[in-house]
Short mmCIF file of C-alpha atoms and ligand atoms in Angstrom, two decimals:
data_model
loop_
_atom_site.label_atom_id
_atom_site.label_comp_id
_atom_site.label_asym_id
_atom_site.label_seq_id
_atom_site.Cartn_x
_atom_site.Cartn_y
_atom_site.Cartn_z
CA UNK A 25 -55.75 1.82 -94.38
CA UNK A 26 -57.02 5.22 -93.82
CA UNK A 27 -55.57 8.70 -94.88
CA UNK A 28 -56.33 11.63 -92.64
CA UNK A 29 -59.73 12.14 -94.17
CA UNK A 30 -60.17 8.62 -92.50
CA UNK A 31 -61.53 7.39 -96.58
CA UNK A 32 -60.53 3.53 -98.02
CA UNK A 33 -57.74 4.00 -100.09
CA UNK A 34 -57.85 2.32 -103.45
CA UNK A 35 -55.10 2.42 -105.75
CA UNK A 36 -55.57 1.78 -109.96
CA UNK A 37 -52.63 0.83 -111.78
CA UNK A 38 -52.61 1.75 -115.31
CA UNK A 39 -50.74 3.08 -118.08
CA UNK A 40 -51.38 4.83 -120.77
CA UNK A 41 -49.85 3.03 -123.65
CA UNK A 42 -52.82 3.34 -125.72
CA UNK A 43 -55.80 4.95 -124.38
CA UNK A 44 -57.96 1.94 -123.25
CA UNK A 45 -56.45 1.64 -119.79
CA UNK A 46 -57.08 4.70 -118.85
CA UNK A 47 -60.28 5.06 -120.28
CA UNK A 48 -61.68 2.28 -118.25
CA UNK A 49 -59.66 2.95 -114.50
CA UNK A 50 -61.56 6.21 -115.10
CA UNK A 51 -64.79 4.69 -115.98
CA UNK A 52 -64.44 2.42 -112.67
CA UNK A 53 -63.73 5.37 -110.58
CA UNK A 54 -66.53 7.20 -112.14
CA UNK A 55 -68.99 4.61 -110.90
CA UNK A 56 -67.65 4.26 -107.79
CA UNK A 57 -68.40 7.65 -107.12
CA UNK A 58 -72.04 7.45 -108.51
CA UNK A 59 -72.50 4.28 -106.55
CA UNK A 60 -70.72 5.45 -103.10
CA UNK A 61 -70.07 9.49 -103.22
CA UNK A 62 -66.74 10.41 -101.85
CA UNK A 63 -66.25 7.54 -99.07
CA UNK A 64 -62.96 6.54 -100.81
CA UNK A 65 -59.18 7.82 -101.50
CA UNK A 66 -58.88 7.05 -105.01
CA UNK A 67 -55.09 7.21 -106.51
CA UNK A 68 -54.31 6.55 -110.24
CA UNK A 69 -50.74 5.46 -111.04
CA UNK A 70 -49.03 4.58 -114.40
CA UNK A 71 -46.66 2.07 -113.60
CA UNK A 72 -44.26 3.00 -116.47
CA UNK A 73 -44.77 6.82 -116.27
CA UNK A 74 -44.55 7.14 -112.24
CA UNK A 75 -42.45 4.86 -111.26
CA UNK A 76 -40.37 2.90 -114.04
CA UNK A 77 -37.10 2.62 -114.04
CA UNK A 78 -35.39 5.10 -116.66
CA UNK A 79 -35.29 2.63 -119.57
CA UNK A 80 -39.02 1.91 -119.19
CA UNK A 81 -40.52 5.06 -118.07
CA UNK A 82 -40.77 6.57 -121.74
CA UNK A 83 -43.02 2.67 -122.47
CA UNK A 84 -45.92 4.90 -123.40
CA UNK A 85 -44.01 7.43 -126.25
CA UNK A 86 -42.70 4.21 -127.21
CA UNK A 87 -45.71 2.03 -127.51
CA UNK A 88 -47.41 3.54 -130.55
CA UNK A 89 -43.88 3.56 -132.53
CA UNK A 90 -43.62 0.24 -131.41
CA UNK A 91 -46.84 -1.22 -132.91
CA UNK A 92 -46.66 0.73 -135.85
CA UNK A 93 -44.48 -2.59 -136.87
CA UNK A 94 -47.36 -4.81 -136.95
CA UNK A 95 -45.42 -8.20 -138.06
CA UNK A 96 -43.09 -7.37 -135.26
CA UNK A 97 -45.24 -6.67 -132.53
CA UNK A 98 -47.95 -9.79 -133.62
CA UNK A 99 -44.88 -11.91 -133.57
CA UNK A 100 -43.33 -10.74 -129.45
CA UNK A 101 -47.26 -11.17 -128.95
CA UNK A 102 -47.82 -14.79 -129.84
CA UNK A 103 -44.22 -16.14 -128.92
CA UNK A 104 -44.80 -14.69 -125.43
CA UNK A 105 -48.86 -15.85 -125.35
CA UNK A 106 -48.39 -18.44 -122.74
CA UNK A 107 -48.35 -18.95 -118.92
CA UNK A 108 -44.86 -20.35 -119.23
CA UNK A 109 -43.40 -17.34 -121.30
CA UNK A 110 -45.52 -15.19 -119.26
CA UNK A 111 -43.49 -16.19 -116.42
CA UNK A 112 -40.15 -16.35 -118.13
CA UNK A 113 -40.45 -12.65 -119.17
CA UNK A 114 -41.86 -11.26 -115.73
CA UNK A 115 -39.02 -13.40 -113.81
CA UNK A 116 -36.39 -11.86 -116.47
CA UNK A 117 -37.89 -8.16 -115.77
CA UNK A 118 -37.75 -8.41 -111.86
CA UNK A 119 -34.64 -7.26 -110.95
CA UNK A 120 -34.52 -4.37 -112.99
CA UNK A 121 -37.83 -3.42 -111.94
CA UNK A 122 -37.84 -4.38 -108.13
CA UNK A 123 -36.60 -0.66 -106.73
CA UNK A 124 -39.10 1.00 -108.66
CA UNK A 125 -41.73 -0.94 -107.19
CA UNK A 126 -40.70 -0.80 -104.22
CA UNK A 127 -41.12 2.39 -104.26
CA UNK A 128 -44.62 2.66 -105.69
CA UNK A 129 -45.85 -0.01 -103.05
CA UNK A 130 -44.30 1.92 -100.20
CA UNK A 131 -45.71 5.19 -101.75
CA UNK A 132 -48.84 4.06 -102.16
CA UNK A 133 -50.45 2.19 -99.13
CA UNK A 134 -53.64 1.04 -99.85
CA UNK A 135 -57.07 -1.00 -99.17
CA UNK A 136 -57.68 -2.48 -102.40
CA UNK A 137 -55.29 -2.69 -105.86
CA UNK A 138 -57.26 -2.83 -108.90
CA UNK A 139 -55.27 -3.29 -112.13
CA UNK A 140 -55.97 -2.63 -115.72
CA UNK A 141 -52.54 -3.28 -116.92
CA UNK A 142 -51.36 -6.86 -118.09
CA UNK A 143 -47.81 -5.71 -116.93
CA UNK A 144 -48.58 -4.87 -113.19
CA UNK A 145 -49.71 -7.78 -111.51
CA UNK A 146 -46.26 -9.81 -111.93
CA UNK A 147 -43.72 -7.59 -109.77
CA UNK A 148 -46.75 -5.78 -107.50
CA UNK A 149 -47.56 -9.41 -106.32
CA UNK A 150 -44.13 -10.38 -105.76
CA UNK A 151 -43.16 -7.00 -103.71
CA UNK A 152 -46.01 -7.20 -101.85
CA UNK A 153 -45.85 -10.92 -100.88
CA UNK A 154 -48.26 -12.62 -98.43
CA UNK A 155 -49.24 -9.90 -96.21
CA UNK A 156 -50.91 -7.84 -98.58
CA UNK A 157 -54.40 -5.63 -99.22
CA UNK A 158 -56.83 -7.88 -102.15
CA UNK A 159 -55.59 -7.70 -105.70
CA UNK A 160 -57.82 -7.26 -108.54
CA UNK A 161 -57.28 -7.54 -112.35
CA UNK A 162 -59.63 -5.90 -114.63
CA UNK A 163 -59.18 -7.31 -118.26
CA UNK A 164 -59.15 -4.23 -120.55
CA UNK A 165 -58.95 -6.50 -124.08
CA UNK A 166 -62.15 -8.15 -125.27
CA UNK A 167 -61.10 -11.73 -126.73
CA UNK A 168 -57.59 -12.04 -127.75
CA UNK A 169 -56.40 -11.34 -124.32
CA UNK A 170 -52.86 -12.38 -123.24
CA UNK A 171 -51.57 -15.07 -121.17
CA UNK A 172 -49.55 -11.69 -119.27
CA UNK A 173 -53.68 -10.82 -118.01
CA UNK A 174 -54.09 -13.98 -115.97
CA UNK A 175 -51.60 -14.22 -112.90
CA UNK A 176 -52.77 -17.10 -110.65
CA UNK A 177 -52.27 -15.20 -107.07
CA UNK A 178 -54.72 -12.28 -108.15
CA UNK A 179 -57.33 -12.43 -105.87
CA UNK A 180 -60.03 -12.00 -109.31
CA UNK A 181 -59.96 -11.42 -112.40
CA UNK A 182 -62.80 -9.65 -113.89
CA UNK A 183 -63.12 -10.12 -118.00
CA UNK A 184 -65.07 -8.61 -121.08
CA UNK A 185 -66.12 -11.38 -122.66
CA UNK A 186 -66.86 -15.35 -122.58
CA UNK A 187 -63.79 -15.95 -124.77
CA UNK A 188 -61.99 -14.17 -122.16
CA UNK A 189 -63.56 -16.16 -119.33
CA UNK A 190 -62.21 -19.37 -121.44
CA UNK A 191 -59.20 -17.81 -122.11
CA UNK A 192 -58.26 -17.52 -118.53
CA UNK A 193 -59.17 -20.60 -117.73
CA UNK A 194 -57.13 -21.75 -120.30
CA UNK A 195 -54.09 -20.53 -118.86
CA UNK A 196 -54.52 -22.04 -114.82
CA UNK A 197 -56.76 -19.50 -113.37
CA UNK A 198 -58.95 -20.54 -110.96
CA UNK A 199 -62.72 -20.37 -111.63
CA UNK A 200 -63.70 -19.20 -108.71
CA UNK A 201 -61.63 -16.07 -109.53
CA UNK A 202 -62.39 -15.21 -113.09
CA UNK A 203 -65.71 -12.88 -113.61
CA UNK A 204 -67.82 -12.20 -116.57
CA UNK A 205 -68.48 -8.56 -116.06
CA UNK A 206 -67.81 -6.59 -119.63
CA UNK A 207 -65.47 -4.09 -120.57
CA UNK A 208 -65.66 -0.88 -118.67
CA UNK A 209 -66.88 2.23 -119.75
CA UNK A 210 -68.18 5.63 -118.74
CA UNK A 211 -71.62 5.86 -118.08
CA UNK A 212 -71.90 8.96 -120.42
CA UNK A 213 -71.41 6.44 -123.18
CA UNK A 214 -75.17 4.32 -122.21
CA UNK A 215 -77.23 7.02 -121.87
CA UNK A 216 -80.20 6.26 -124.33
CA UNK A 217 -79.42 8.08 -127.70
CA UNK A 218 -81.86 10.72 -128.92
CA UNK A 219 -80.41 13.89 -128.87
CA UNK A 220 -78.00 13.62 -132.00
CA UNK A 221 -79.14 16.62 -133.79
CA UNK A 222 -78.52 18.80 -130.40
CA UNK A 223 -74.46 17.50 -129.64
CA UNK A 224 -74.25 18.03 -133.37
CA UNK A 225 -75.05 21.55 -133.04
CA UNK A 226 -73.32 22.03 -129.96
CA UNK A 227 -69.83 20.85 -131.43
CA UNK A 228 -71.19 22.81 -134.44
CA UNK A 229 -71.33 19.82 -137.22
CA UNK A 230 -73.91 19.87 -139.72
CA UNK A 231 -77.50 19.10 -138.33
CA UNK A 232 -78.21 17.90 -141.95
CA UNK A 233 -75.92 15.16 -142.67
CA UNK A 234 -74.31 11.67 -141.52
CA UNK A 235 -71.39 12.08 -139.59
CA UNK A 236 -68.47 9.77 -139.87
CA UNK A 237 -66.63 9.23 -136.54
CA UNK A 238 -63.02 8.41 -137.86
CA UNK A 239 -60.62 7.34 -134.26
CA UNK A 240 -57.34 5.33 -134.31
CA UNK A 241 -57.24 4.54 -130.62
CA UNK A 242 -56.21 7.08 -128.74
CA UNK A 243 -52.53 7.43 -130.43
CA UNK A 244 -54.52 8.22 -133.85
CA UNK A 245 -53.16 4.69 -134.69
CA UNK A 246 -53.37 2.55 -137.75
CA UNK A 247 -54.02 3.89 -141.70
CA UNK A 248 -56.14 7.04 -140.60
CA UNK A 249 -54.69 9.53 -142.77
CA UNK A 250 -55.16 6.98 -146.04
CA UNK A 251 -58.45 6.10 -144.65
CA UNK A 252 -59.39 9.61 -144.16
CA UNK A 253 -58.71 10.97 -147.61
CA UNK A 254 -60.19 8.19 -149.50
CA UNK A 255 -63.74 9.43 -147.63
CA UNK A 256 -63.02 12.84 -148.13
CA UNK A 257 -61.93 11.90 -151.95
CA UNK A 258 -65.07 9.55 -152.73
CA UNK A 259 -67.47 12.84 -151.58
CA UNK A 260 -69.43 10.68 -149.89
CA UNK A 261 -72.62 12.79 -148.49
CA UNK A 262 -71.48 12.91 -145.28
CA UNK A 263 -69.36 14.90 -142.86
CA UNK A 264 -66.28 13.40 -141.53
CA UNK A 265 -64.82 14.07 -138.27
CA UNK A 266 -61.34 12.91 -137.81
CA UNK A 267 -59.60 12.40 -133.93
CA UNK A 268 -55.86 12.29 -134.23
CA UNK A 269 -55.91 11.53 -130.14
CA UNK A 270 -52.46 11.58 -128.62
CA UNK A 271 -50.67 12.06 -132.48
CA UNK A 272 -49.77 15.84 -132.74
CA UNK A 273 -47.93 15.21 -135.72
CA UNK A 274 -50.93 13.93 -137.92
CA UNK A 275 -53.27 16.14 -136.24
CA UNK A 276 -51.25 18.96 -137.92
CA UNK A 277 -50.95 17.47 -141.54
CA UNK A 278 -54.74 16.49 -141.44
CA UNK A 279 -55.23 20.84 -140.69
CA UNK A 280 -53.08 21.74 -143.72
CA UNK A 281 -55.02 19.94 -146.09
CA UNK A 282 -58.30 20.96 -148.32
CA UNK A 283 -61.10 18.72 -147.83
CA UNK A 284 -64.03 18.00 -149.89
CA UNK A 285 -66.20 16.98 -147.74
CA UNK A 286 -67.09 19.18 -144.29
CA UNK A 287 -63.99 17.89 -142.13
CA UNK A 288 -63.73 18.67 -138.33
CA UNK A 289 -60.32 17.80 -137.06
CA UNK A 290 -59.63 17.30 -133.26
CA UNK A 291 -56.26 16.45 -130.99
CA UNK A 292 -57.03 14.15 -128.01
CA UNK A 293 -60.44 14.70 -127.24
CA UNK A 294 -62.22 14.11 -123.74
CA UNK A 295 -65.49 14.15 -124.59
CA UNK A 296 -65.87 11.12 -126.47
CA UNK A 297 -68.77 9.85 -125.41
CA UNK A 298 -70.83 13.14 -126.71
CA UNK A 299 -68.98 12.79 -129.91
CA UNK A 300 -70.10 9.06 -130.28
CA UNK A 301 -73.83 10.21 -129.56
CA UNK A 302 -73.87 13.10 -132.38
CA UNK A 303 -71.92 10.60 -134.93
CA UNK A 304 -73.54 8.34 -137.24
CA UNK A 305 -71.22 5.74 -137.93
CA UNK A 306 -68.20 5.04 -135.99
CA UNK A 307 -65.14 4.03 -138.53
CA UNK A 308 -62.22 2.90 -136.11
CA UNK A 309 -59.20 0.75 -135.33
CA UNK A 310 -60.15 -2.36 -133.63
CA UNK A 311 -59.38 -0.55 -129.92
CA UNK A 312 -61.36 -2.60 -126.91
CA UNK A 313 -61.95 0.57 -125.59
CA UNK A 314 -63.35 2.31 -128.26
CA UNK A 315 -65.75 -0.89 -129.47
CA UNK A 316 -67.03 -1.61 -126.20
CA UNK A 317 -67.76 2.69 -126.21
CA UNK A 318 -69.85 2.23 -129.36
CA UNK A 319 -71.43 -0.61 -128.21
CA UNK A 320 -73.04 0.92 -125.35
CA UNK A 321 -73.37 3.98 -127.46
CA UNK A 322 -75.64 2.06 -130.20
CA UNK A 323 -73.01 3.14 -133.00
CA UNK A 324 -72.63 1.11 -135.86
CA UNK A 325 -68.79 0.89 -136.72
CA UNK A 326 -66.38 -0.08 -139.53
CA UNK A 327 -63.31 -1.87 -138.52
CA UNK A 328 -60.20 -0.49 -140.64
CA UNK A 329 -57.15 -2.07 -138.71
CA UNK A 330 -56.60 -4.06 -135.56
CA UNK A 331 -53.38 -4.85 -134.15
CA UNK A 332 -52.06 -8.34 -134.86
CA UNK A 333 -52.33 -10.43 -131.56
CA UNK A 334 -54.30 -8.36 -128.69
CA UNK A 335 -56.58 -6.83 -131.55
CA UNK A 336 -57.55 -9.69 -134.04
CA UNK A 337 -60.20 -11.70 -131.68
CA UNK A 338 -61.72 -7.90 -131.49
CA UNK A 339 -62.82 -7.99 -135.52
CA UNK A 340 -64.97 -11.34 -135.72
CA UNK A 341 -66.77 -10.21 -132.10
CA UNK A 342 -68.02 -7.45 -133.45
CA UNK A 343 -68.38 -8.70 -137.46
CA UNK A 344 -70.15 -11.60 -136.28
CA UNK A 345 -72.82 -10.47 -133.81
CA UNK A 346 -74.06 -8.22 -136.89
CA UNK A 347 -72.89 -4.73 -135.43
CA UNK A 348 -69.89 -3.85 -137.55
CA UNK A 349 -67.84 -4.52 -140.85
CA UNK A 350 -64.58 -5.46 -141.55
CA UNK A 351 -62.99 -3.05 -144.34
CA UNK A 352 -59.30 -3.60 -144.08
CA UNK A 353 -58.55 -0.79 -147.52
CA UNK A 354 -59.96 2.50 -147.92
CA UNK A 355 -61.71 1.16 -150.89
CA UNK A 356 -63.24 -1.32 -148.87
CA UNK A 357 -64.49 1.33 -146.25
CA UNK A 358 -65.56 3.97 -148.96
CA UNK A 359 -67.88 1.48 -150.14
CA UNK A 360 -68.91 0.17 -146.59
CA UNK A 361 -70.03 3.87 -145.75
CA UNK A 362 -71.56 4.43 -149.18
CA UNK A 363 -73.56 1.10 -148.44
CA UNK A 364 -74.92 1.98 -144.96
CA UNK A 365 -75.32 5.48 -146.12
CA UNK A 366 -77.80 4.24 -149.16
CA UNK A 367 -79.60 1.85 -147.04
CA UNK A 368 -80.22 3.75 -143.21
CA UNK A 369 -82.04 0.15 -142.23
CA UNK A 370 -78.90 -1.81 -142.86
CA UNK A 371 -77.03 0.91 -140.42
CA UNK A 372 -80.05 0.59 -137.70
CA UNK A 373 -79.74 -3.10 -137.94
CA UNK A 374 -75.58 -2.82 -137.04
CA UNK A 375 -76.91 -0.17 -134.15
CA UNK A 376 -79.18 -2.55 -133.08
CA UNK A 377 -76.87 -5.48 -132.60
CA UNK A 378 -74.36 -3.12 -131.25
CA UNK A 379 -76.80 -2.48 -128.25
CA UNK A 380 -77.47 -6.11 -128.08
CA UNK A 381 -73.55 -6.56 -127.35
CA UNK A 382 -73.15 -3.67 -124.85
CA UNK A 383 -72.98 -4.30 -121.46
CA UNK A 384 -73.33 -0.94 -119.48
CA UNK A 385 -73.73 -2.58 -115.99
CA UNK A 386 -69.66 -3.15 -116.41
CA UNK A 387 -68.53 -0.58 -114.88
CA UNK A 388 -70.72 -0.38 -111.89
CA UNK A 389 -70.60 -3.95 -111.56
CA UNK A 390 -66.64 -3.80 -110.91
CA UNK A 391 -67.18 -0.68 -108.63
CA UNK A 392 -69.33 -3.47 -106.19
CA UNK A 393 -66.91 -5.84 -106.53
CA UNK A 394 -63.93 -3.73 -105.71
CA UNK A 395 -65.87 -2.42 -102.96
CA UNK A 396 -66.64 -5.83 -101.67
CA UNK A 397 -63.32 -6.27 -101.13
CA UNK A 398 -62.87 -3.56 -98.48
CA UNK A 399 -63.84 -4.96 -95.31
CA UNK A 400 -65.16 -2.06 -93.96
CA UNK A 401 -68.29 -0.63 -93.65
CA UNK A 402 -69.97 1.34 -96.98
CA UNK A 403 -72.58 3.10 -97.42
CA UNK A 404 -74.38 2.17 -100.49
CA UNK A 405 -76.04 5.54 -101.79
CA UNK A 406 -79.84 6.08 -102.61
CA UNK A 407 -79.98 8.43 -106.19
CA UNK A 408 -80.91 11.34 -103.64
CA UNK A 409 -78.23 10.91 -100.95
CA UNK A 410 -76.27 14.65 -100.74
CA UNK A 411 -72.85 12.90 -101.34
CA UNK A 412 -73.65 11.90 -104.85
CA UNK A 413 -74.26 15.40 -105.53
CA UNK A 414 -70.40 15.48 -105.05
CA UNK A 415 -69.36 13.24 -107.78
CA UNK A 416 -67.31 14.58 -110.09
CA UNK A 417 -68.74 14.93 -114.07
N1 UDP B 501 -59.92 8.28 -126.53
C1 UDP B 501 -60.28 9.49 -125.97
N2 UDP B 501 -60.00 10.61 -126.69
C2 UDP B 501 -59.38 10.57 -127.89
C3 UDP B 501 -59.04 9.32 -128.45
C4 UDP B 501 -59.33 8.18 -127.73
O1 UDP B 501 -60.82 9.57 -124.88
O2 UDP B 501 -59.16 11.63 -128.46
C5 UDP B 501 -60.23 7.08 -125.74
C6 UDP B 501 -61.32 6.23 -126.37
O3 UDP B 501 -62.59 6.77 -126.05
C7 UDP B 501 -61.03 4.88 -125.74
C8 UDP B 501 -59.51 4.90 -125.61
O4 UDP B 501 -59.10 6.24 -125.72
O5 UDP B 501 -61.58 4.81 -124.45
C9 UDP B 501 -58.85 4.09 -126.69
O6 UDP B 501 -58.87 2.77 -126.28
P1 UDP B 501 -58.79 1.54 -127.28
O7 UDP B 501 -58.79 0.33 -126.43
O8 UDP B 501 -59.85 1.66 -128.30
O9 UDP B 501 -57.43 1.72 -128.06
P2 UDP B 501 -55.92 1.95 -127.56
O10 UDP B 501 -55.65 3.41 -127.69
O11 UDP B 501 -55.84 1.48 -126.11
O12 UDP B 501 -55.09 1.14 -128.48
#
């Protein structure tokens, strides 16, 4: 499938309830283009957003009022967790969704699908039927992953983790399908730390103390306000930097108040990774995205919240391998801080095992793979080929 450039079309289905999905179809594409340069068409669509039908399309306004009722949404999580229910739902969903993608197939012709959604692979299948262009699934939740993930006609499904791995097999996928790769993310992110003291400057924190990284996801999710004041209360020695993401609202009461601490406040942010290499410590909902970021970043993190279901496998992966805390109470994660800000070697030891956990290769890895798939021939790029000088930063 060529378009009049004559480039491989490849088309990533996301959305962006939450920021995660996004954040790693962009990492993909990003390595593509450092692998390959410009050979390829690359189209983005969010499935809800671009093409849902009207009572679905507003999914991603919805989804952070939706999981702000955790007993709720941990409770549609687990009674839906299995292939069976899996099916059940996507069978129920069909016809109201069929027209709309319909549409997005027709609209979208392409060489390769690559998905980072758990909700596109169902109906995209289906439309497309037999005759259709290789269909990848990229897992974007590290081990609590959903039975919704693992459809059995995917051509492969490329997961985080191990646990994932199991997970899928688990639930009827074929082996031969299922790849360990890790969890996505820009290369911007594994870049060797070093230069802390010049991004601090440059986003004009204080060269001179700890910063705090506080993120709920990229809706500003979870206790964040709570958790931010107790820092700012406890006048820990420290700056705090606070990223509201996607959440106007608390972006705005976070600016009104007086802090006692130095306090940077930002909206959505897209320079994440840079913030993550001037921070200190990373304090954070439990977010795939956002711990597989500070992973490769070497950023030892506290874990505030996690949402029940997709979220909860996300706590003891990163509690147990030594690179973060669980502090579920802002008196818990006042005196997490305080501890790792008294003793710097018990912090190095967290950044340490945080490295040992990352996986940078990820994202290139998956840009091979989805390359693989287009039978056509690619030009893998030496470091000094002219179209690399192309890719986008
Ligand atoms: N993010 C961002 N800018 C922001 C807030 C978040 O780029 O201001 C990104 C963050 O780096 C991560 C993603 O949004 O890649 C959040 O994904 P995660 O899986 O942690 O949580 P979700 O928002 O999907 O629940």
């Amino acid at each position: 499938m060529k378009n009049q450039n004559n480039y491989p079309r490849i088309l990533f289905l996301f959305s962006d309830t939450g920021g995660g999905h996004r954040s790693a179809a962009e990492a993909i594409i990003e390595a593509i283009h450092l692998q390959y340069g410009n050979q390829f068409d690359i189209q983005m669509v969010d499935i809800f957003k671009d093409y849902a039908p009207l009572q679905l399309k507003y999914m991603p306004e919805l989804y952070p009022k939706m999981v702000k009722v955790p007993h709720a949404w941990g409770l549609g999580y687990k009674v839906t967790n299995s292939h069976r229910s899996a099916r059940i739902i996507t069978a129920s969903a069909y016809p109201y969704v069929r027209r709309s993608v319909r549409s997005l197939v027709r609209q979208n012709p392409c060489d390769v699908i690559v998905s980072v959604h758990p909700l596109a692979a169902a109906p995209i299948l289906r439309v497309l039927g037999k005759n259709r262009p290789p269909f990848i699934t990229v897992v974007t939740d590290l081990v609590s992953t959903h039975a919704l993930w693992y459809h059995h006609q995917a051509d492969l499904c490329l997961v985080p983790t191990e646990t994932a791995w199991q997970r899928a097999i688990n639930f009827g996928m074929d082996a031969n399908k299922v790849k360990v790769v890790g969890l996505p993310v820009s290369d911007r992110f594994c870049i060797p730390p070093g230069n802390a003291a010049q991004i601090k400057q440059k986003l004009g924190w204080p060269e001179h103390l700890p910063v705090i990284l506080l993120v709920g996801g990229g809706e500003g999710m979870g206790p964040l306000e709570k958790t931010a004041a107790a820092i700012a209360e406890a006048r820990l020695p420290a700056a705090l930097v606070i990223i509201a993401g996607r959440n106007r609202k608390l972006k705005e009461r976070l600016q009104e108040k007086i802090w006692k601490i130095p306090t940077f406040i930002y909206g959505f942010v897209k320079e994440m990774p840079e913030f993550m290499r001037g921070a200190d410590i990373l304090v954070t909902k439990a977010g795939p995205g956002t711990i597989s970021e500070a992973l490769n970043a070497g950023l030892p993190m506290i874990l505030y919240s996690r949402l029940p279901g997709q979220e909860e496998g996300n706590v003891s992966f990163v509690v147990d391998e030594g690179a973060g805390l669980w502090a579920p109470e802002p008196e818990s994660i006042v005196q997490a801080i305080s501890s790792w800000l008294s003793n710097p070697e018990m912090r190095q030891k967290a950044a340490a095992a945080s490295l040992r956990l990352a996986r940078p290769q990820a994202a290139r890895q998956i840009a091979q793979i989805i390359i693989e798939q287009i039978h056509q021939p690619i030009i893998q790029l030496s470091d000094h080929h002219p179209l690399k000088s192309k890719t986008p930063t």
